[in-house]
Amino acid sequence: MQKVLFIKTNPIDTVSLRLETEEKKIREVLERSNSRDSFQLETRGAVTKQNLLQYLLSVQPHVLHISGHGSEDSALFFEDNEGYKEEIPIDKFSSFLSNFKEHIHCVFLNSCHSLSNVSDFNDDIPYIIGMKQ
């Protein structure tokens, strides 16, 4: 069973992204798939960086899918404890993921600029999908 952890982060001081719609579409695709019994989708919303650590430890996903906002200067936006954006530099995030290389095989960063100005994301993870703009 391949576990997919879908992280939704849309801080209150950012534009609404309709992440529930994205989750719905992912579920529909998985349900229609011939391999649907091979995947388990776990979703978490309003995620702080502390929450992310907890979820990676408890779920132990094979695929990490993060949807949210990113900045042109290579940072992902998570939420702080009050729901406002907290920028996490993508290079620090990449290093952090090395702690989970035993089970994370793919990272999908669905946020603007998630891989802009990044030449080498993480050699420990075989598949990285992100956006330059």
PDB file of C-alpha atoms in Angstrom, residues 4 19 25-26 36 38 40 50-51 53 73 78-79 104 109 116 119 125 132:
ATOM      1  CA  VAL A   4      -0.070   9.621  -0.137  1.00  0.00           C
ATOM      2  CA  LEU A  19      -7.686  23.279  -1.984  1.00  0.00           C
ATOM      3  CA  LYS A  25     -10.128  15.745  -7.891  1.00  0.00           C
ATOM      4  CA  ILE A  26      -7.241  13.684  -6.511  1.00  0.00           C
ATOM      5  CA  ARG A  36      -7.027   2.229  -6.426  1.00  0.00           C
ATOM      6  CA  SER A  38      -2.731   0.220  -3.940  1.00  0.00           C
ATOM      7  CA  GLN A  40      -4.191   5.285   0.676  1.00  0.00           C
ATOM      8  CA  GLN A  50       5.306  21.463  13.612  1.00  0.00           C
ATOM      9  CA  ASN A  51       2.225  19.678  12.271  1.00  0.00           C
ATOM     10  CA  LEU A  53       6.786  16.890  11.313  1.00  0.00           C
ATOM     11  CA  ASP A  73      12.641  33.962  -3.433  1.00  0.00           C
ATOM     12  CA  PHE A  78       2.998  27.126   5.902  1.00  0.00           C
ATOM     13  CA  GLU A  79       0.751  28.450   8.645  1.00  0.00           C
ATOM     14  CA  ILE A 104       9.319   9.288   0.928  1.00  0.00           C
ATOM     15  CA  LEU A 109       5.099  20.774  -4.555  1.00  0.00           C
ATOM     16  CA  SER A 116      12.636  28.475  -8.688  1.00  0.00           C
ATOM     17  CA  SER A 119      19.251  23.594  -8.902  1.00  0.00           C
ATOM     18  CA  ILE A 125      14.307  11.535  -2.905  1.00  0.00           C
ATOM     19  CA  LYS A 132       9.623  27.219 -11.615  1.00  0.00           C
TER      20      LYS A 132
END
